[in-house]
PDB file of C-alpha atoms and ligand atoms in Angstrom:
ATOM      1  CA  UNK A   1      85.494  79.126 130.368  1.00 81.00           C
ATOM      2  CA  UNK A   2      88.805  77.586 130.326  1.00 87.00           C
ATOM      3  CA  UNK A   3      91.040  79.721 127.370  1.00 85.00           C
ATOM      4  CA  UNK A   4      91.543  76.178 125.291  1.00 86.00           C
ATOM      5  CA  UNK A   5      87.778  75.884 125.541  1.00 90.00           C
ATOM      6  CA  UNK A   6      87.027  79.170 123.456  1.00 96.00           C
ATOM      7  CA  UNK A   7      85.831  78.271 119.796  1.00 97.00           C
ATOM      8  CA  UNK A   8      88.004  79.738 117.041  1.00 98.00           C
ATOM      9  CA  UNK A   9      86.357  79.714 113.440  1.00 98.00           C
ATOM     10  CA  UNK A  10      89.584  80.152 111.642  1.00 98.00           C
ATOM     11  CA  UNK A  11      88.563  81.560 108.029  1.00 98.00           C
ATOM     12  CA  UNK A  12      91.720  81.746 105.476  1.00 97.00           C
ATOM     13  CA  UNK A  13      92.020  82.830 101.937  1.00 95.00           C
ATOM     14  CA  UNK A  14      92.980  85.408  99.162  1.00 92.00           C
ATOM     15  CA  UNK A  15      91.658  89.029  99.118  1.00 85.00           C
ATOM     16  CA  UNK A  16      88.107  88.838  97.253  1.00 85.00           C
ATOM     17  CA  UNK A  17      87.051  85.200  98.149  1.00 91.00           C
ATOM     18  CA  UNK A  18      84.599  86.886 100.191  1.00 90.00           C
ATOM     19  CA  UNK A  19      86.334  85.929 103.579  1.00 93.00           C
ATOM     20  CA  UNK A  20      85.627  89.626 105.034  1.00 92.00           C
ATOM     21  CA  UNK A  21      82.040  89.565 104.439  1.00 92.00           C
ATOM     22  CA  UNK A  22      81.113  85.931 105.615  1.00 96.00           C
ATOM     23  CA  UNK A  23      83.450  86.047 108.465  1.00 96.00           C
ATOM     24  CA  UNK A  24      81.471  89.393 109.806  1.00 95.00           C
ATOM     25  CA  UNK A  25      78.069  88.149 109.164  1.00 96.00           C
ATOM     26  CA  UNK A  26      79.145  84.982 110.974  1.00 97.00           C
ATOM     27  CA  UNK A  27      80.512  86.828 113.801  1.00 96.00           C
ATOM     28  CA  UNK A  28      77.285  88.784 114.170  1.00 95.00           C
ATOM     29  CA  UNK A  29      74.985  85.814 113.770  1.00 96.00           C
ATOM     30  CA  UNK A  30      77.126  83.749 116.717  1.00 96.00           C
ATOM     31  CA  UNK A  31      77.677  86.728 118.549  1.00 96.00           C
ATOM     32  CA  UNK A  32      81.287  85.773 118.652  1.00 97.00           C
ATOM     33  CA  UNK A  33      84.275  88.353 118.791  1.00 96.00           C
ATOM     34  CA  UNK A  34      85.918  89.148 115.174  1.00 97.00           C
ATOM     35  CA  UNK A  35      89.470  89.453 114.264  1.00 97.00           C
ATOM     36  CA  UNK A  36      90.250  91.082 110.816  1.00 96.00           C
ATOM     37  CA  UNK A  37      94.083  90.327 110.822  1.00 97.00           C
ATOM     38  CA  UNK A  38      94.431  92.034 107.691  1.00 96.00           C
ATOM     39  CA  UNK A  39      93.447  95.408 109.017  1.00 97.00           C
ATOM     40  CA  UNK A  40      96.275  95.012 111.233  1.00 98.00           C
ATOM     41  CA  UNK A  41      98.941  94.767 108.355  1.00 98.00           C
ATOM     42  CA  UNK A  42      96.890  97.220 106.682  1.00 97.00           C
ATOM     43  CA  UNK A  43      97.283  99.756 109.761  1.00 98.00           C
ATOM     44  CA  UNK A  44     101.142  98.996 110.064  1.00 98.00           C
ATOM     45  CA  UNK A  45     101.307  99.672 106.346  1.00 98.00           C
ATOM     46  CA  UNK A  46      99.453 103.079 106.626  1.00 98.00           C
ATOM     47  CA  UNK A  47     101.073 104.359 109.904  1.00 97.00           C
ATOM     48  CA  UNK A  48     104.571 103.674 108.753  1.00 98.00           C
ATOM     49  CA  UNK A  49     103.899 105.622 105.488  1.00 97.00           C
ATOM     50  CA  UNK A  50     102.340 108.473 107.604  1.00 96.00           C
ATOM     51  CA  UNK A  51     105.596 108.158 109.677  1.00 97.00           C
ATOM     52  CA  UNK A  52     107.744 108.059 106.268  1.00 97.00           C
ATOM     53  CA  UNK A  53     109.389 104.824 107.414  1.00 97.00           C
ATOM     54  CA  UNK A  54     110.464 102.830 104.466  1.00 96.00           C
ATOM     55  CA  UNK A  55     109.010  99.078 104.242  1.00 95.00           C
ATOM     56  CA  UNK A  56     112.962  98.083 104.228  1.00 94.00           C
ATOM     57  CA  UNK A  57     113.613  99.027 107.699  1.00 97.00           C
ATOM     58  CA  UNK A  58     112.338  95.868 109.296  1.00 98.00           C
ATOM     59  CA  UNK A  59     112.918  96.830 113.126  1.00 98.00           C
ATOM     60  CA  UNK A  60     111.298 100.496 112.404  1.00 98.00           C
ATOM     61  CA  UNK A  61     108.301  98.764 110.900  1.00 98.00           C
ATOM     62  CA  UNK A  62     108.212  96.244 113.460  1.00 98.00           C
ATOM     63  CA  UNK A  63     107.881  98.828 116.051  1.00 98.00           C
ATOM     64  CA  UNK A  64     105.222 100.705 114.607  1.00 98.00           C
ATOM     65  CA  UNK A  65     103.097  97.415 114.143  1.00 98.00           C
ATOM     66  CA  UNK A  66     103.924  96.855 118.055  1.00 97.00           C
ATOM     67  CA  UNK A  67     102.714  99.806 119.077  1.00 96.00           C
ATOM     68  CA  UNK A  68      99.308 100.544 117.125  1.00 96.00           C
ATOM     69  CA  UNK A  69      96.853 102.648 119.066  1.00 95.00           C
ATOM     70  CA  UNK A  70      93.895 100.802 117.297  1.00 95.00           C
ATOM     71  CA  UNK A  71      89.945 100.693 118.398  1.00 94.00           C
ATOM     72  CA  UNK A  72      87.715  98.494 116.473  1.00 94.00           C
ATOM     73  CA  UNK A  73      83.782  99.600 116.768  1.00 92.00           C
ATOM     74  CA  UNK A  74      81.646  97.258 117.971  1.00 87.00           C
ATOM     75  CA  UNK A  75      79.693  96.502 114.492  1.00 85.00           C
ATOM     76  CA  UNK A  76      83.498  95.537 113.427  1.00 80.00           C
ATOM     77  CA  UNK A  77      82.366  98.539 110.613  1.00 82.00           C
ATOM     78  CA  UNK A  78      85.124 101.340 111.630  1.00 90.00           C
ATOM     79  CA  UNK A  79      88.643 101.060 112.330  1.00 95.00           C
ATOM     80  CA  UNK A  80      90.117 103.878 114.503  1.00 96.00           C
ATOM     81  CA  UNK A  81      93.947 104.834 114.743  1.00 96.00           C
ATOM     82  CA  UNK A  82      94.915 106.995 117.497  1.00 93.00           C
ATOM     83  CA  UNK A  83      90.590 108.109 117.530  1.00 93.00           C
ATOM     84  CA  UNK A  84      90.469 108.585 113.953  1.00 94.00           C
ATOM     85  CA  UNK A  85      88.482 106.492 111.504  1.00 95.00           C
ATOM     86  CA  UNK A  86      90.818 105.200 108.951  1.00 96.00           C
ATOM     87  CA  UNK A  87      88.558 102.506 107.722  1.00 93.00           C
ATOM     88  CA  UNK A  88      88.585 103.987 104.060  1.00 90.00           C
ATOM     89  CA  UNK A  89      92.101 104.826 104.141  1.00 93.00           C
ATOM     90  CA  UNK A  90      93.350 101.583 104.951  1.00 94.00           C
ATOM     91  CA  UNK A  91      90.777  99.370 102.576  1.00 88.00           C
ATOM     92  CA  UNK A  92      92.715 101.058  99.245  1.00 86.00           C
ATOM     93  CA  UNK A  93      94.277  98.904  96.564  1.00 84.00           C
ATOM     94  CA  UNK A  94      97.631 101.041  97.103  1.00 89.00           C
ATOM     95  CA  UNK A  95      97.458 100.043 101.110  1.00 93.00           C
ATOM     96  CA  UNK A  96      96.475  96.602 100.639  1.00 90.00           C
ATOM     97  CA  UNK A  97      99.861  96.312  98.531  1.00 89.00           C
ATOM     98  CA  UNK A  98     101.704  97.749 101.256  1.00 95.00           C
ATOM     99  CA  UNK A  99     100.236  95.766 103.280  1.00 96.00           C
ATOM    100  CA  UNK A 100     101.196  92.565 101.620  1.00 93.00           C
ATOM    101  CA  UNK A 101     104.778  93.767 101.548  1.00 94.00           C
ATOM    102  CA  UNK A 102     104.748  94.924 105.494  1.00 96.00           C
ATOM    103  CA  UNK A 103     102.960  91.331 105.925  1.00 96.00           C
ATOM    104  CA  UNK A 104     106.355  89.397 104.292  1.00 94.00           C
ATOM    105  CA  UNK A 105     108.480  90.876 107.257  1.00 97.00           C
ATOM    106  CA  UNK A 106     109.080  88.130 109.870  1.00 97.00           C
ATOM    107  CA  UNK A 107     109.525  90.634 112.606  1.00 98.00           C
ATOM    108  CA  UNK A 108     106.307  92.368 111.989  1.00 98.00           C
ATOM    109  CA  UNK A 109     104.370  89.108 111.693  1.00 97.00           C
ATOM    110  CA  UNK A 110     105.801  88.407 115.312  1.00 97.00           C
ATOM    111  CA  UNK A 111     105.029  91.703 116.650  1.00 98.00           C
ATOM    112  CA  UNK A 112     101.066  91.007 115.664  1.00 98.00           C
ATOM    113  CA  UNK A 113     101.019  87.658 116.740  1.00 98.00           C
ATOM    114  CA  UNK A 114     100.213  87.836 120.826  1.00 96.00           C
ATOM    115  CA  UNK A 115      97.998  90.824 119.962  1.00 96.00           C
ATOM    116  CA  UNK A 116      96.330  88.594 117.436  1.00 97.00           C
ATOM    117  CA  UNK A 117      95.742  85.640 119.934  1.00 97.00           C
ATOM    118  CA  UNK A 118      94.216  88.329 122.477  1.00 96.00           C
ATOM    119  CA  UNK A 119      91.049  88.885 120.580  1.00 97.00           C
ATOM    120  CA  UNK A 120      90.286  85.197 121.477  1.00 97.00           C
ATOM    121  CA  UNK A 121      87.711  85.390 124.019  1.00 96.00           C
ATOM    122  CA  UNK A 122      84.452  84.037 125.178  1.00 97.00           C
ATOM    123  CA  UNK A 123      82.326  83.105 123.798  1.00 96.00           C
ATOM    124  CA  UNK A 124      84.112  82.332 120.808  1.00 97.00           C
ATOM    125  CA  UNK A 125      86.310  84.006 117.820  1.00 98.00           C
ATOM    126  CA  UNK A 126      85.935  84.177 114.044  1.00 98.00           C
ATOM    127  CA  UNK A 127      89.401  84.841 112.833  1.00 98.00           C
ATOM    128  CA  UNK A 128      89.870  86.091 109.511  1.00 97.00           C
ATOM    129  CA  UNK A 129      93.272  86.412 107.634  1.00 96.00           C
ATOM    130  CA  UNK A 130      95.603  84.183 105.603  1.00 95.00           C
ATOM    131  CA  UNK A 131      97.345  82.007 108.398  1.00 96.00           C
ATOM    132  CA  UNK A 132      94.868  81.918 111.105  1.00 97.00           C
ATOM    133  CA  UNK A 133      94.520  77.933 111.069  1.00 97.00           C
ATOM    134  CA  UNK A 134      98.333  77.480 110.073  1.00 95.00           C
ATOM    135  CA  UNK A 135      99.727  79.463 112.570  1.00 96.00           C
ATOM    136  CA  UNK A 136      98.008  82.160 114.729  1.00 97.00           C
ATOM    137  CA  UNK A 137      95.444  79.486 115.837  1.00 97.00           C
ATOM    138  CA  UNK A 138      96.439  76.299 115.073  1.00 97.00           C
ATOM    139  CA  UNK A 139      94.246  74.412 117.394  1.00 96.00           C
ATOM    140  CA  UNK A 140      91.199  76.246 115.998  1.00 97.00           C
ATOM    141  CA  UNK A 141      87.922  73.915 116.151  1.00 95.00           C
ATOM    142  CA  UNK A 142      87.147  74.911 112.440  1.00 97.00           C
ATOM    143  CA  UNK A 143      89.411  75.798 109.577  1.00 98.00           C
ATOM    144  CA  UNK A 144      88.530  77.153 106.298  1.00 97.00           C
ATOM    145  CA  UNK A 145      90.143  78.165 103.167  1.00 97.00           C
ATOM    146  CA  UNK A 146      88.311  80.249 100.900  1.00 96.00           C
ATOM    147  CA  UNK A 147      89.013  80.387  97.366  1.00 93.00           C
ATOM    148  CA  UNK A 148      87.746  81.814  93.840  1.00 94.00           C
ATOM    149  CA  UNK A 149      89.277  82.488  90.716  1.00 95.00           C
ATOM    150  CA  UNK A 150      91.217  85.542  90.044  1.00 95.00           C
ATOM    151  CA  UNK A 151      88.733  86.627  87.382  1.00 95.00           C
ATOM    152  CA  UNK A 152      85.855  86.471  89.632  1.00 95.00           C
ATOM    153  CA  UNK A 153      87.970  87.950  92.677  1.00 95.00           C
ATOM    154  CA  UNK A 154      88.752  90.915  90.248  1.00 95.00           C
ATOM    155  CA  UNK A 155      85.161  91.296  89.351  1.00 94.00           C
ATOM    156  CA  UNK A 156      84.107  91.236  92.496  1.00 91.00           C
ATOM    157  CA  UNK A 157      86.782  94.321  93.449  1.00 89.00           C
ATOM    158  CA  UNK A 158      85.947  96.159  90.452  1.00 91.00           C
ATOM    159  CA  UNK A 159      82.045  96.108  90.920  1.00 91.00           C
ATOM    160  CA  UNK A 160      82.986  97.084  94.858  1.00 85.00           C
ATOM    161  CA  UNK A 161      84.761 100.014  93.841  1.00 83.00           C
ATOM    162  CA  UNK A 162      82.200 100.974  91.360  1.00 88.00           C
ATOM    163  CA  UNK A 163      79.598 100.687  94.228  1.00 87.00           C
ATOM    164  CA  UNK A 164      81.682 103.271  96.028  1.00 80.00           C
ATOM    165  CA  UNK A 165      81.591 105.642  93.134  1.00 83.00           C
ATOM    166  CA  UNK A 166      85.434 105.172  92.749  1.00 75.00           C
ATOM    167  CA  UNK A 167      86.679 104.062  89.232  1.00 76.00           C
ATOM    168  CA  UNK A 168      88.876 101.120  88.699  1.00 83.00           C
ATOM    169  CA  UNK A 169      90.255  99.241  85.573  1.00 91.00           C
ATOM    170  CA  UNK A 170      89.187  95.554  85.634  1.00 94.00           C
ATOM    171  CA  UNK A 171      92.911  94.626  84.038  1.00 95.00           C
ATOM    172  CA  UNK A 172      94.767  96.895  86.684  1.00 93.00           C
ATOM    173  CA  UNK A 173      92.717  95.139  89.442  1.00 92.00           C
ATOM    174  CA  UNK A 174      92.910  91.716  88.053  1.00 94.00           C
ATOM    175  CA  UNK A 175      96.952  92.072  87.668  1.00 94.00           C
ATOM    176  CA  UNK A 176      97.605  93.543  91.177  1.00 91.00           C
ATOM    177  CA  UNK A 177      95.328  90.795  92.544  1.00 92.00           C
ATOM    178  CA  UNK A 178      97.700  88.019  90.782  1.00 93.00           C
ATOM    179  CA  UNK A 179     100.685  89.957  92.105  1.00 92.00           C
ATOM    180  CA  UNK A 180      99.263  90.228  95.761  1.00 90.00           C
ATOM    181  CA  UNK A 181      98.670  86.775  95.644  1.00 92.00           C
ATOM    182  CA  UNK A 182     102.113  85.467  94.495  1.00 92.00           C
ATOM    183  CA  UNK A 183     103.749  87.946  96.972  1.00 91.00           C
ATOM    184  CA  UNK A 184     101.581  86.355  99.737  1.00 90.00           C
ATOM    185  CA  UNK A 185     101.916  82.634  98.553  1.00 92.00           C
ATOM    186  CA  UNK A 186     105.450  82.912  97.827  1.00 91.00           C
ATOM    187  CA  UNK A 187     106.894  84.918 101.598  1.00 90.00           C
ATOM    188  CA  UNK A 188     108.866  82.592 103.585  1.00 89.00           C
ATOM    189  CA  UNK A 189     107.071  82.922 106.698  1.00 90.00           C
ATOM    190  CA  UNK A 190     103.330  82.171 107.478  1.00 87.00           C
ATOM    191  CA  UNK A 191     102.596  81.998 103.432  1.00 91.00           C
ATOM    192  CA  UNK A 192      99.201  81.614 102.757  1.00 89.00           C
ATOM    193  CA  UNK A 193      97.952  78.250 102.171  1.00 89.00           C
ATOM    194  CA  UNK A 194      95.091  75.989 103.468  1.00 93.00           C
ATOM    195  CA  UNK A 195      95.922  74.879 106.894  1.00 94.00           C
ATOM    196  CA  UNK A 196      96.425  71.387 108.060  1.00 93.00           C
ATOM    197  CA  UNK A 197      92.371  69.985 108.264  1.00 94.00           C
ATOM    198  CA  UNK A 198      91.109  72.998 106.588  1.00 97.00           C
ATOM    199  CA  UNK A 199      88.025  72.625 104.582  1.00 97.00           C
ATOM    200  CA  UNK A 200      88.427  74.209 101.132  1.00 96.00           C
ATOM    201  CA  UNK A 201      85.331  75.764  99.783  1.00 96.00           C
ATOM    202  CA  UNK A 202      85.433  77.727  96.331  1.00 96.00           C
ATOM    203  CA  UNK A 203      83.159  80.691  96.376  1.00 95.00           C
ATOM    204  CA  UNK A 204      83.095  81.193  92.396  1.00 94.00           C
ATOM    205  CA  UNK A 205      79.495  80.196  91.966  1.00 94.00           C
ATOM    206  CA  UNK A 206      78.018  80.921  95.559  1.00 95.00           C
ATOM    207  CA  UNK A 207      76.083  83.684  97.276  1.00 94.00           C
ATOM    208  CA  UNK A 208      77.387  85.177 100.417  1.00 94.00           C
ATOM    209  CA  UNK A 209      74.247  83.687 102.135  1.00 96.00           C
ATOM    210  CA  UNK A 210      75.205  80.006 100.752  1.00 97.00           C
ATOM    211  CA  UNK A 211      78.802  80.497 101.342  1.00 97.00           C
ATOM    212  CA  UNK A 212      77.493  81.461 105.208  1.00 97.00           C
ATOM    213  CA  UNK A 213      75.321  78.314 105.354  1.00 97.00           C
ATOM    214  CA  UNK A 214      78.154  76.022 104.216  1.00 97.00           C
ATOM    215  CA  UNK A 215      80.193  77.596 107.152  1.00 97.00           C
ATOM    216  CA  UNK A 216      77.581  77.504 109.679  1.00 96.00           C
ATOM    217  CA  UNK A 217      77.022  73.561 108.539  1.00 96.00           C
ATOM    218  CA  UNK A 218      80.591  73.119 109.443  1.00 96.00           C
ATOM    219  CA  UNK A 219      80.336  74.080 113.289  1.00 93.00           C
ATOM    220  CA  UNK A 220      79.618  71.496 115.610  1.00 85.00           C
ATOM    221  CA  UNK A 221      76.301  71.534 117.164  1.00 80.00           C
ATOM    222  CA  UNK A 222      77.553  71.708 120.834  1.00 73.00           C
ATOM    223  CA  UNK A 223      79.275  75.335 119.736  1.00 74.00           C
ATOM    224  CA  UNK A 224      76.197  77.091 118.735  1.00 68.00           C
TER     225      UNK A 224
HETATM  226  O1   DC B 301      92.711  90.382 103.990  1.00 85.39           O
HETATM  227  P1   DC B 301      93.510  91.399 103.597  1.00 85.39           P
HETATM  228  O2   DC B 301      93.475  92.107 101.941  1.00 85.39           O
HETATM  229  O3   DC B 301      92.980  93.016 104.534  1.00 85.39           O
HETATM  230  O4   DC B 301      94.985  91.750 103.904  1.00 85.39           O
HETATM  231  C1   DC B 301      95.662  92.996 103.467  1.00 85.39           C
HETATM  232  C2   DC B 301      97.590  92.259 103.325  1.00 85.39           C
HETATM  233  O5   DC B 301      97.856  91.770 104.532  1.00 85.39           O
HETATM  234  C3   DC B 301      97.341  90.761 102.814  1.00 85.39           C
HETATM  235  O6   DC B 301      97.835  90.905 100.987  1.00 85.39           O
HETATM  236  C4   DC B 301      98.245  89.777 103.114  1.00 85.39           C
HETATM  237  C5   DC B 301      98.409  90.581 104.393  1.00 85.39           C
HETATM  238  N1   DC B 301      97.837  89.597 105.147  1.00 85.39           N
HETATM  239  C6   DC B 301      98.713  88.456 106.035  1.00 85.39           C
HETATM  240  O7   DC B 301      99.951  88.385 105.723  1.00 85.39           O
HETATM  241  N2   DC B 301      98.346  87.350 107.108  1.00 85.39           N
HETATM  242  C7   DC B 301      97.079  87.781 107.590  1.00 85.39           C
HETATM  243  N3   DC B 301      96.909  87.116 108.502  1.00 85.39           N
HETATM  244  C8   DC B 301      95.990  88.969 107.041  1.00 85.39           C
HETATM  245  C9   DC B 301      96.596  89.710 106.000  1.00 85.39           C
END
């Protein structure tokens, strides 16, 4: 298979839009590889904190991004940094906020670019993030931008935390999400926005299964 023939399904959107969950299901159903690009920014933020590197030191943070020793488990549920499973540690709100700051540094985005592209392998890739269709895989076969209102996303996040036995404050989560959206959309490099040619899908009133079905239907028959 020629590199240019490997299909990419680019799924972008804000956190809480459901893209992580549906991307994983889609990758599994199609038997394709999966790129959780947000995890790479989260891992960079996590490691920077561990090494006490301040986020204003762009060159030092980019160096960390370029030298992460990361391994994803085959089921995409485990994320290992230097052999340690850090999946839970990087999924916290605090790490997400730091990741959003790290993600606004152009040198960091640069350092992660080739690595993200290397996830594209036969038979295909489901790529989940903010700039998958616009910057990382501009030639993706299918591009989708999932959206949902801030209210619904905050409620989903609140329910997730509750299910994990971690308490949370709905108002604080709401404000956090709004702040992160603003930062991710307003940055000068690779801002979060629908890619040219992306299909917009509002998931406010849709179940995960319905979203997956709608996305499956976007794939040309020749691909599946
Ligand atoms: O999808 P997530 O919540 O795990 O992403 C964490 C942060 O990383 C998010 O606030 C923005 C940033 N990010 C990005 O800028 N570009 C991507 N392709 C993925 C994530």
